PDB file of C-alpha atoms in Angstrom:
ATOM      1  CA  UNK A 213      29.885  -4.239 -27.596  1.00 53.00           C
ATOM      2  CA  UNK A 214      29.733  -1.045 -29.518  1.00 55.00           C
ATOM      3  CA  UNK A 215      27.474   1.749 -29.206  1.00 55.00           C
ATOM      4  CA  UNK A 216      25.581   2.477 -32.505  1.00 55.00           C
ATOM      5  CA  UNK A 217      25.511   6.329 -32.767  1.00 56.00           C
ATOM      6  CA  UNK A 218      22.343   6.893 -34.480  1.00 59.00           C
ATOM      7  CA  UNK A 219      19.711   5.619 -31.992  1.00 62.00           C
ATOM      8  CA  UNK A 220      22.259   5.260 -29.127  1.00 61.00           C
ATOM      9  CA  UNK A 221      21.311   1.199 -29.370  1.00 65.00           C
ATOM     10  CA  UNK A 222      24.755  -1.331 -28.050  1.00 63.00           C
ATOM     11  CA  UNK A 223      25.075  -3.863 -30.820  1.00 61.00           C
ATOM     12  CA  UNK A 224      27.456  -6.449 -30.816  1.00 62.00           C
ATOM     13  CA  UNK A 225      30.876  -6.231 -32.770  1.00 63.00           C
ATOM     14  CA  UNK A 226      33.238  -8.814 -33.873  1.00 63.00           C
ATOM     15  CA  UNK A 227      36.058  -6.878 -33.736  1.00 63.00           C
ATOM     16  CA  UNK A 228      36.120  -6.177 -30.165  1.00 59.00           C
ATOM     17  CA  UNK A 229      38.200  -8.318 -27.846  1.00 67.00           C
ATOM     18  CA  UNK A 230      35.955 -10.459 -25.696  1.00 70.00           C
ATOM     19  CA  UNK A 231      36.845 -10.315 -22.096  1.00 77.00           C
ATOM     20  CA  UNK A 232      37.790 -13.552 -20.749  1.00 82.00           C
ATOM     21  CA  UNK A 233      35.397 -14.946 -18.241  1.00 84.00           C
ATOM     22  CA  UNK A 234      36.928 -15.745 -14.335  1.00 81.00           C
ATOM     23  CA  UNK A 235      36.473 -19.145 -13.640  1.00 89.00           C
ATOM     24  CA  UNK A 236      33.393 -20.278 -10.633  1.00 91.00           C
ATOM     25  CA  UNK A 237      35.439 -19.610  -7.304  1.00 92.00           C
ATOM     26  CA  UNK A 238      36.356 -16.195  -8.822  1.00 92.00           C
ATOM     27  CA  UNK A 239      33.073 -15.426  -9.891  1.00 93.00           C
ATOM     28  CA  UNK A 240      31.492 -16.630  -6.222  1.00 95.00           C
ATOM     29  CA  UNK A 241      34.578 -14.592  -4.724  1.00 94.00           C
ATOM     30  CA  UNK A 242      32.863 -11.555  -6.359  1.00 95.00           C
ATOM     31  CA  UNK A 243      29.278 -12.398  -5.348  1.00 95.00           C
ATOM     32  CA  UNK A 244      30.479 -12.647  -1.506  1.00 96.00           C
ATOM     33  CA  UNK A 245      32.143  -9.396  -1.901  1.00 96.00           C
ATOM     34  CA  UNK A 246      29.048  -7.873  -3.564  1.00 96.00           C
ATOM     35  CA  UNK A 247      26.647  -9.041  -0.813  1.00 96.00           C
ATOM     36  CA  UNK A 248      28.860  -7.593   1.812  1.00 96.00           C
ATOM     37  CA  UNK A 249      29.571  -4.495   0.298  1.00 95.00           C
ATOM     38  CA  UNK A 250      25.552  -3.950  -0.129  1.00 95.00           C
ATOM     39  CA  UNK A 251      24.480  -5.461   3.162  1.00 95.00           C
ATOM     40  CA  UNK A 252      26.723  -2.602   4.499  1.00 94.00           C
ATOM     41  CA  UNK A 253      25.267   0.204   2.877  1.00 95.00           C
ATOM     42  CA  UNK A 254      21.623  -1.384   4.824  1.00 93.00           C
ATOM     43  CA  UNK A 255      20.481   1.143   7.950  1.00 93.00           C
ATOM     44  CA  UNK A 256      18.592  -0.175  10.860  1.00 92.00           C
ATOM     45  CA  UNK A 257      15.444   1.323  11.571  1.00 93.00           C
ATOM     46  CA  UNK A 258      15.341   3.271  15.160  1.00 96.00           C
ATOM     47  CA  UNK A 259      13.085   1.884  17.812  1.00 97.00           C
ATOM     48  CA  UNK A 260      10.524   4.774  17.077  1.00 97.00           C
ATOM     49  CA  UNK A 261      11.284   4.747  13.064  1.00 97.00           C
ATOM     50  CA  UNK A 262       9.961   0.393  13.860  1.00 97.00           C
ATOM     51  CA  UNK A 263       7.011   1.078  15.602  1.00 97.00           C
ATOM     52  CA  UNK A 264       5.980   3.648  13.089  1.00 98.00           C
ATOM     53  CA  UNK A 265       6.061   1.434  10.059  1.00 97.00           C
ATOM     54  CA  UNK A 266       4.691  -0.915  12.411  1.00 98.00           C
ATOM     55  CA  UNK A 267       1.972   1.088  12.845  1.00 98.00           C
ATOM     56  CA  UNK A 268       1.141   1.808   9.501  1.00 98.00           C
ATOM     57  CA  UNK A 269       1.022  -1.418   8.599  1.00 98.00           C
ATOM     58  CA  UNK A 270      -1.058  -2.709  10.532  1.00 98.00           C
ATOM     59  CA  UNK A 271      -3.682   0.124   9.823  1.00 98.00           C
ATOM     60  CA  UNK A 272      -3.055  -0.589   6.025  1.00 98.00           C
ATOM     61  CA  UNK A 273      -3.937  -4.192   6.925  1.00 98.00           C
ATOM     62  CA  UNK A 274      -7.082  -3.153   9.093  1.00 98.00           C
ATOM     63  CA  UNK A 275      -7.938  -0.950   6.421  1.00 98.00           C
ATOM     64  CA  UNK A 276      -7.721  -3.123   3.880  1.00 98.00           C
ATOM     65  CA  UNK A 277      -9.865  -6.161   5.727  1.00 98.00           C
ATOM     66  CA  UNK A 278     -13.055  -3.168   6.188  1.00 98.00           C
ATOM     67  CA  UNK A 279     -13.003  -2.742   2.276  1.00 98.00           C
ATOM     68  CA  UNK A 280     -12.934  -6.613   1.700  1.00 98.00           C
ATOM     69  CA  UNK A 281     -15.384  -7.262   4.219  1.00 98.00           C
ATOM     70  CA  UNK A 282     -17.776  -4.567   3.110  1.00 98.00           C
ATOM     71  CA  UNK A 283     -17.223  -6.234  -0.843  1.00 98.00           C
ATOM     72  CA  UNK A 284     -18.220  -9.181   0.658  1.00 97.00           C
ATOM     73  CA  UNK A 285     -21.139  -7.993   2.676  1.00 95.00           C
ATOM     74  CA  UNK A 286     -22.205  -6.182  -0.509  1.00 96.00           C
ATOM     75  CA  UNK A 287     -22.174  -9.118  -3.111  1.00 94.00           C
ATOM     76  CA  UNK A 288     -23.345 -11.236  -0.232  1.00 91.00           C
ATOM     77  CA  UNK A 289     -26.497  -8.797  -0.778  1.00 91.00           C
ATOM     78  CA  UNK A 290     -26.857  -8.648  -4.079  1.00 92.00           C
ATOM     79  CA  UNK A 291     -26.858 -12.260  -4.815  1.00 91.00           C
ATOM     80  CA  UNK A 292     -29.412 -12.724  -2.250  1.00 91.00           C
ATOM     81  CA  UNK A 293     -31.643  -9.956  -4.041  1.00 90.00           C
ATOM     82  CA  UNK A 294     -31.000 -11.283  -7.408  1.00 90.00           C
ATOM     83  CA  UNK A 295     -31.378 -15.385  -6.997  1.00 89.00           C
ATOM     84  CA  UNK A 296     -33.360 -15.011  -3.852  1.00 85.00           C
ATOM     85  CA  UNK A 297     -33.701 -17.215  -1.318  1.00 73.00           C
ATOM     86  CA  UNK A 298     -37.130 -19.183  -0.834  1.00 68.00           C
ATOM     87  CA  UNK A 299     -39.511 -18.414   2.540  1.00 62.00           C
ATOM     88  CA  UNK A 300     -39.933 -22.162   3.539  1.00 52.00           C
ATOM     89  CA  UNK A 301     -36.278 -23.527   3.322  1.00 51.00           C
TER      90      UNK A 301
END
């Protein structure tokens, strides 16, 4: 791969060596080590930090089933006003 210098676009060259390519076990080797080395850099939440984000979540959730309720309640409405529904059924 070579960079091209006016618009800063990689392009692909023939006359650059191609790296070889490790075979499968080396290749998982380096996923394992990659998953480690990430799942290390993970922090755990404190007990108050948890029951904060808890907290907001569920009020997002709460908040979220009032505005699809009150959609519902709404179109519920207007379809009744605009097809109506008959007196004697």
């Amino acid at each position: 791969m070579v960079q091209d210098e006016p618009k800063g676009e990689i392009v692909a060259s023939s006359d650059a060596p191609r790296e070889k390519k490790p075979n499968v076990f080396a290749r998982i080797a380096l996923f394992i080590r990659q998953v480690f080395a990430e799942l290390r850099k993970v922090v755990t939440p404190t007990r108050k930090e948890l029951v904060k984000y808890t907290l907001v979540v569920l009020g997002f959730v709460v908040v979220m089933m009032a505005i699809v309720y009150g959609l519902d309640v709404l179109f519920a409405w207007t379809t009744q006003i605009v097809f109506g529904v008959p007196d004697g059924a």
